[in-house]
Every structure is written in C-alpha cells, then in structure tokens.
Short mmCIF file of C-alpha atoms in Angstrom, two decimals:
data_model
loop_
_atom_site.label_atom_id
_atom_site.label_comp_id
_atom_site.label_asym_id
_atom_site.label_seq_id
_atom_site.Cartn_x
_atom_site.Cartn_y
_atom_site.Cartn_z
CA MET A 1374 -19.98 -12.11 15.74
CA LEU A 1375 -23.51 -12.59 17.07
CA PHE A 1376 -23.93 -8.95 18.13
CA THR A 1377 -22.98 -7.82 14.61
CA LEU A 1378 -25.11 -10.46 12.86
CA ILE A 1379 -28.20 -9.28 14.73
CA GLY A 1380 -28.03 -6.07 12.72
CA ILE A 1381 -27.67 -7.85 9.34
CA ASN A 1382 -30.36 -9.36 7.11
CA GLN A 1383 -29.46 -13.06 7.10
CA ARG A 1384 -31.01 -13.82 3.71
CA ALA A 1385 -29.01 -11.00 2.10
CA LEU A 1386 -25.86 -12.26 3.86
CA VAL A 1387 -26.29 -15.80 2.50
CA GLN A 1388 -26.75 -14.38 -1.00
CA ALA A 1389 -23.60 -12.28 -0.58
CA ILE A 1390 -21.60 -15.32 0.57
CA PHE A 1391 -22.64 -17.32 -2.52
CA ASN A 1392 -21.82 -14.38 -4.77
CA ARG A 1393 -18.67 -14.80 -6.88
CA ALA A 1394 -17.37 -11.41 -5.65
CA ALA A 1395 -16.93 -12.79 -2.11
CA TRP A 1396 -14.73 -15.66 -3.34
CA LEU A 1397 -12.70 -13.43 -5.64
CA TYR A 1398 -12.03 -11.27 -2.61
CA ALA A 1399 -11.01 -14.38 -0.61
CA LEU A 1400 -8.44 -15.26 -3.28
CA ALA A 1401 -7.06 -11.73 -3.17
CA HIS A 1402 -7.12 -11.76 0.65
CA GLY A 1403 -4.95 -14.88 0.87
CA GLY A 1404 -3.35 -15.42 -2.52
CA VAL A 1405 -2.40 -11.92 -3.67
CA THR A 1406 -1.07 -10.94 -0.25
CA THR A 1407 1.00 -14.14 -0.14
CA LEU A 1408 2.60 -13.30 -3.48
CA PHE A 1409 3.51 -9.78 -2.36
CA VAL A 1410 4.77 -10.69 1.12
CA SER A 1411 6.74 -13.78 0.05
CA SER A 1412 8.36 -11.90 -2.84
CA ILE A 1413 9.48 -9.07 -0.56
CA ALA A 1414 10.68 -11.53 2.13
CA LEU A 1415 12.71 -13.55 -0.38
CA LEU A 1416 14.14 -10.34 -1.85
CA PHE A 1417 15.48 -9.34 1.58
CA GLY A 1418 16.72 -12.85 2.37
CA ALA A 1419 14.27 -13.67 5.17
CA SER A 1420 14.82 -16.89 7.10
CA THR A 1421 12.58 -19.92 6.54
CA GLU A 1422 10.98 -19.45 9.97
CA LEU A 1423 10.11 -15.82 9.29
CA LEU A 1424 8.85 -16.62 5.78
CA MET A 1425 6.59 -19.37 7.13
CA ALA A 1426 5.20 -17.07 9.83
CA ALA A 1427 4.53 -14.21 7.40
CA THR A 1428 2.87 -16.39 4.73
CA ALA A 1429 0.75 -18.09 7.42
CA VAL A 1430 -0.57 -14.65 8.37
CA CYS A 1431 -1.28 -14.02 4.67
CA ALA A 1432 -3.36 -17.22 4.48
CA THR A 1433 -5.35 -16.25 7.56
CA GLY A 1434 -8.99 -15.28 7.10
CA SER A 1435 -10.35 -11.98 8.32
CA LEU A 1436 -11.03 -11.40 12.01
CA PHE A 1437 -14.59 -12.29 13.06
CA ALA A 1438 -14.90 -8.81 14.57
CA THR A 1439 -14.16 -7.11 11.23
CA PRO A 1440 -17.83 -6.33 10.41
CA ALA A 1441 -18.17 -4.58 13.78
CA ILE A 1442 -15.05 -2.53 13.00
CA VAL A 1443 -16.44 -1.67 9.54
CA ARG A 1444 -19.71 -0.57 11.15
CA SER A 1445 -17.80 1.59 13.64
CA VAL A 1446 -16.32 3.71 10.83
CA GLY A 1447 -19.74 4.23 9.23
CA PHE A 1448 -19.90 1.55 6.50
CA ASP A 1449 -22.37 -1.27 5.87
CA PRO A 1450 -21.08 -4.45 7.58
CA LEU A 1451 -22.90 -6.94 5.29
CA VAL A 1452 -20.19 -7.08 2.60
CA ALA A 1453 -17.47 -7.21 5.27
CA MET A 1454 -19.25 -10.15 6.89
CA ALA A 1455 -19.45 -12.00 3.55
CA TYR A 1456 -15.74 -11.30 2.95
CA THR A 1457 -14.89 -12.49 6.47
CA ILE A 1458 -16.73 -15.80 6.05
CA SER A 1459 -15.40 -16.50 2.53
CA SER A 1460 -11.78 -15.72 3.51
CA THR A 1461 -12.14 -17.94 6.59
CA LEU A 1462 -13.45 -20.83 4.50
CA MET A 1463 -10.63 -20.31 1.98
CA MET A 1464 -7.93 -20.21 4.68
CA PRO A 1465 -7.10 -23.97 4.96
CA VAL A 1466 -6.57 -24.22 1.18
CA ILE A 1467 -4.16 -21.28 0.98
CA LEU A 1468 -2.46 -22.26 4.25
CA TYR A 1469 -1.87 -25.78 2.93
CA ILE A 1470 -0.34 -24.42 -0.29
CA ASN A 1471 1.87 -21.95 1.60
CA LEU A 1472 3.14 -24.60 4.01
CA ALA A 1473 3.77 -27.01 1.13
CA VAL A 1474 5.81 -24.37 -0.70
CA PHE A 1475 7.71 -22.71 2.14
CA SER A 1476 8.05 -25.47 4.76
CA GLY A 1477 10.70 -28.12 4.28
CA ASP A 1478 9.19 -30.42 6.91
CA GLU A 1479 6.09 -32.59 6.99
CA PHE A 1480 2.99 -30.94 8.41
CA SER A 1481 -0.69 -31.60 9.02
CA LEU A 1482 -3.75 -29.39 9.53
CA ASP A 1483 -6.20 -29.95 12.36
CA LEU A 1484 -9.35 -29.68 10.24
CA GLN A 1485 -11.52 -31.15 12.99
CA SER A 1486 -10.65 -28.22 15.25
CA TYR A 1487 -11.16 -25.83 12.34
CA CYS A 1488 -14.64 -27.19 11.51
CA LEU A 1489 -15.63 -27.06 15.18
CA ARG A 1490 -14.66 -23.38 15.33
CA LEU A 1491 -16.60 -22.65 12.14
CA ILE A 1492 -19.71 -24.12 13.74
CA ILE A 1493 -19.19 -22.22 16.99
CA PHE A 1494 -18.15 -18.84 15.60
CA ILE A 1495 -19.97 -18.63 12.23
CA LEU A 1496 -22.80 -21.14 11.78
CA GLY A 1497 -24.02 -20.92 15.38
CA PRO A 1498 -24.28 -17.10 15.49
CA MET A 1499 -25.98 -17.07 12.03
CA VAL A 1500 -28.64 -19.55 13.19
CA ILE A 1501 -29.23 -17.65 16.45
CA ALA A 1502 -29.41 -14.31 14.60
CA SER A 1503 -31.95 -15.80 12.14
CA LEU A 1504 -34.14 -16.98 15.01
CA ILE A 1505 -33.91 -13.58 16.71
CA HIS A 1506 -34.92 -11.84 13.47
CA LYS A 1507 -37.82 -14.26 13.03
CA TYR A 1508 -39.33 -13.97 16.50
CA ALA A 1509 -38.23 -10.58 17.88
CA PRO A 1510 -40.19 -7.43 16.91
CA GLN A 1511 -38.10 -5.30 14.51
CA LYS A 1512 -38.81 -2.14 16.51
CA HIS A 1513 -37.35 -3.56 19.72
CA LEU A 1514 -34.54 -5.33 17.85
CA SER A 1515 -33.23 -2.08 16.32
CA ARG A 1516 -33.15 -0.36 19.70
CA ILE A 1517 -31.46 -3.29 21.44
CA HIS A 1518 -28.89 -3.69 18.65
CA GLY A 1519 -27.96 -0.01 18.96
CA LYS A 1520 -26.96 -0.69 22.58
CA LEU A 1521 -25.20 -3.99 21.80
CA ALA A 1522 -23.08 -2.35 19.07
CA GLN A 1523 -21.36 -0.22 21.72
CA PHE A 1524 -20.32 -3.31 23.72
CA THR A 1525 -19.16 -5.04 20.53
CA ILE A 1526 -16.48 -2.40 19.98
CA LEU A 1527 -15.29 -2.72 23.58
CA LEU A 1528 -14.98 -6.50 23.12
CA VAL A 1529 -13.11 -6.00 19.83
CA PHE A 1530 -10.49 -3.75 21.38
CA SER A 1531 -9.98 -6.02 24.41
CA PHE A 1532 -9.10 -8.99 22.16
CA PRO A 1533 -5.38 -8.21 21.48
CA PHE A 1534 -4.37 -8.41 25.13
CA GLY A 1535 -4.47 -12.21 24.99
CA LEU A 1536 -2.12 -12.51 22.01
CA THR A 1537 0.93 -10.46 22.96
CA GLY A 1538 2.55 -12.87 25.42
CA GLN A 1539 5.03 -14.47 23.00
CA TYR A 1540 6.04 -11.08 21.64
CA ARG A 1541 6.74 -9.92 25.19
CA MET A 1542 9.00 -12.95 25.71
CA LEU A 1543 10.85 -12.12 22.49
CA TRP A 1544 11.21 -8.53 23.74
CA ASN A 1545 12.84 -9.82 26.93
CA ASP A 1546 15.19 -12.20 25.07
CA ASP A 1547 16.19 -10.14 22.02
CA ARG A 1548 14.98 -6.54 22.11
CA SER A 1549 16.56 -5.44 18.83
CA PHE A 1550 14.93 -8.31 16.92
CA ALA A 1551 11.62 -7.60 18.67
CA ILE A 1552 11.77 -3.97 17.51
CA SER A 1553 12.56 -5.11 13.96
CA MET A 1554 9.64 -7.53 14.07
CA PHE A 1555 7.31 -4.77 15.26
CA PHE A 1556 8.16 -2.58 12.26
CA MET A 1557 7.89 -5.64 10.03
CA ALA A 1558 4.42 -6.38 11.40
CA PHE A 1559 3.44 -2.75 10.89
CA ALA A 1560 4.64 -2.92 7.26
CA ILE A 1561 2.73 -6.17 6.64
CA CYS A 1562 -0.46 -4.70 8.04
CA VAL A 1563 -0.11 -1.53 5.92
CA LEU A 1564 0.63 -3.66 2.85
CA PHE A 1565 -2.53 -5.74 3.41
CA PHE A 1566 -4.56 -2.55 3.77
CA MET A 1567 -3.09 -0.96 0.63
CA ILE A 1568 -3.62 -4.12 -1.45
CA GLY A 1569 -7.31 -4.20 -0.53
CA LEU A 1570 -7.64 -0.46 -1.16
CA ALA A 1571 -5.92 -0.63 -4.56
CA LEU A 1572 -7.82 -3.68 -5.82
CA TYR A 1573 -11.24 -2.20 -5.00
CA TRP A 1574 -10.66 1.52 -5.52
CA ARG A 1575 -12.49 1.52 -8.87
CA LYS A 1576 -15.63 0.20 -7.19
CA GLY A 1577 -15.98 3.29 -5.05
CA ARG A 1578 -14.63 4.68 -1.82
CA GLU A 1579 -16.79 2.60 0.52
CA ALA A 1580 -16.08 -0.68 -1.30
CA ALA A 1581 -12.34 0.10 -1.25
CA TYR A 1582 -12.23 0.92 2.47
CA VAL A 1583 -14.33 -2.13 3.38
CA ALA A 1584 -11.95 -4.40 1.41
CA ALA A 1585 -8.90 -2.66 2.93
CA ILE A 1586 -10.13 -2.98 6.52
CA THR A 1587 -11.15 -6.61 5.96
CA SER A 1588 -7.76 -7.39 4.41
CA GLY A 1589 -5.88 -5.73 7.26
CA ASN A 1590 -7.67 -7.65 10.03
CA ARG A 1591 -6.49 -11.24 10.44
CA ASN A 1592 -7.89 -14.05 12.59
CA VAL A 1593 -4.41 -15.29 13.47
CA LEU A 1594 -5.53 -17.41 16.42
CA LEU A 1595 -7.77 -19.56 14.18
CA THR A 1596 -4.80 -20.26 11.89
CA TYR A 1597 -2.71 -21.29 14.89
CA SER A 1598 -5.45 -23.66 16.07
CA VAL A 1599 -5.39 -25.34 12.63
CA ALA A 1600 -1.62 -25.66 12.07
CA GLY A 1601 -0.09 -25.05 15.51
CA ALA A 1602 3.63 -25.81 15.81
CA PHE A 1603 3.98 -26.34 12.05
CA LEU A 1604 3.88 -22.54 11.64
CA GLY A 1605 7.34 -22.21 13.16
CA PRO A 1606 8.73 -20.50 16.29
CA LEU A 1607 8.25 -16.94 14.99
CA TYR A 1608 4.54 -17.12 14.24
CA LEU A 1609 3.26 -16.25 17.72
CA PRO A 1610 5.77 -13.39 18.24
CA LEU A 1611 4.74 -11.98 14.84
CA VAL A 1612 1.08 -12.35 15.81
CA GLY A 1613 1.73 -10.39 19.00
CA ALA A 1614 3.52 -7.64 17.09
CA LEU A 1615 0.61 -7.42 14.62
CA GLN A 1616 -1.99 -6.59 17.24
CA PHE A 1617 -1.17 -2.89 17.62
CA PRO A 1618 -1.23 -1.98 13.88
CA ILE A 1619 -4.35 -4.13 13.30
CA PHE A 1620 -6.39 -2.37 15.95
CA LEU A 1621 -4.97 1.04 15.08
CA GLN A 1622 -6.57 0.70 11.62
CA PRO A 1623 -10.14 1.78 12.41
CA ILE A 1624 -8.86 4.87 14.24
CA MET A 1625 -6.71 5.86 11.27
CA VAL A 1626 -9.51 5.15 8.76
CA LYS A 1627 -11.95 7.24 10.76
CA PHE A 1628 -9.41 10.07 10.91
CA LEU A 1629 -8.77 9.90 7.15
CA LEU A 1630 -12.49 9.85 6.33
CA ARG A 1631 -13.22 12.76 8.64
CA ARG A 1632 -10.36 14.76 7.15
CA ARG A 1633 -11.55 13.95 3.63
CA ASN A 1634 -15.12 14.98 4.49
CA ILE A 1635 -13.96 18.27 6.04
CA LYS A 1636 -11.82 18.98 2.98
CA GLY A 1637 -14.76 18.19 0.70
CA GLN A 1638 -17.02 20.51 2.69
CA ARG A 1639 -14.48 23.34 2.43
CA VAL A 1640 -14.21 22.87 -1.33
CA GLU A 1641 -18.00 22.98 -1.60
CA VAL A 1642 -18.21 26.16 0.52
CA ASN A 1643 -15.51 27.89 -1.56
CA LYS A 1644 -17.27 26.83 -4.75
CA ARG A 1645 -20.52 28.38 -3.54
CA LYS A 1646 -18.74 31.58 -2.56
CA THR A 1647 -17.20 31.96 -6.01
CA GLU A 1648 -20.58 31.39 -7.60
#
C-alpha cells in the first residue's frame, strides 16, 4: 500500500475518495455483486453455508494491492486506490446486511479490529506517503519509486500462499467438492470482473478495466478479521480457492490488452496500405 501511495498525489487521492463516483463504485462492488451471486446461488439451491461464504466475499472490499496490480498493466492507479478505499469503508455495512439476510444465527462484527486495520493499512501509509512527498525531492522520489514498484508486484504475488491452507484441507477430505469449489470460485471471480467491465464500459476502456480489476480483487482476510466464525465453515476454503483466479487476472488483462493493441496496429497498417 505504501509503495503504491508514494507514486500517487495525495491531494488528488483525497479528492477522488470524496467524489461521489468512488462511493457509487463501492455500492456496485458490494451490492450489485451480492445481488448477482445470491440470485445464482439460490437458483441452483446452494446451502446456507455456501451462500453465506459467497455473499461475504461479495461484501469484501478490494485488495489493498489492487492499485499496484492496476499500475502493472499500464493504467493510472489513483482511481483504483480511491475505489479500494471506498469499497473497504463500505464493507462492514454490506457485510452486516448480507449476514442479517442470509444467516439464521446471531452474529457480531469486530469493528475495533476493523478500525485498527484501517489505521494500519490505509491511514498510516497515506500519512507516511504525504510526508515523503513533502520532504523528499521529486527527482529522487520518481527514481526510487520506479525501483520500489518492481518489489511491490513480487509482494503482491506472494500474498496468496498464506490463504490456501483451508482449501488444501478440504482437498484432502473431499476432493470432488474441492474441485467443484475451485470452479465455483473461478466463476465468481470472472463474474465480478465482468460486472465491473460492463458497468463502466461506456466510460472508456481504461475506466472499464480499472473497475473490473478492482472488482475482481477481494481483501478476503480483512472480512474474516471482522466477522470470523460467523462467516461459516466454507468461507476459508472458498477464499483459498479464489486465490488462483484473482492473481491470474492481471496476466489475462495484460494479454488481452496486448492482443487488442496488436490487432489495432494491424488494422491501422492495412488502412494505410489501402490508402
């Protein structure tokens, strides 16, 4: 989070966070995806435990590393950072609604733990980045950030290894269900991506891909720290199954963009030849 924030103008970021567009995205990120996923799950007769796990993932804010992923595919990370923060702040509200609707038991949210993580992972890095921008020469800062960006991507792709343990246990206990859950997780991730892409397609290609990538990445560990055992026994296995499709996204987006650019260049060359 800090390494990405160093490359972002903090005043512009604060303005983007207080912009209505960021909060409309947050509603789409949690609310629209919940409507789609819960409708499909109910249509196929999903169990209460699976429905709770899937809708908890829907409520989850975007991964803190999302802006770094957006930067890695060649887009401006500022909007992605604003979307990440707004969806994270919206998460407890949507999670509370989802648990109230889909859980038959009493539950509680650990908001103290949530607020502590917001301070550590969002407010703290923003304050440090502001101080760095204020006192560090811009010339040196740009060069240093170019080096830090490379390490940021390595850190991003090492993150999933800590979240796959429960899925591995499910694989050992019930392999057929584990395989089904993997394809289910893949479908959920693709659905998140497509919802973001469809909702923002009219605003241009970059805006659509930024929204799609941000929607596809989910900070599932933060949600678990807030609600814990109230999310049901299938939440952590589903989280583990989600890691591969989530971190496959930037590779696929980069491939699609490169293919689109090559196709566009060929069309332009053929057009010039005919002229």
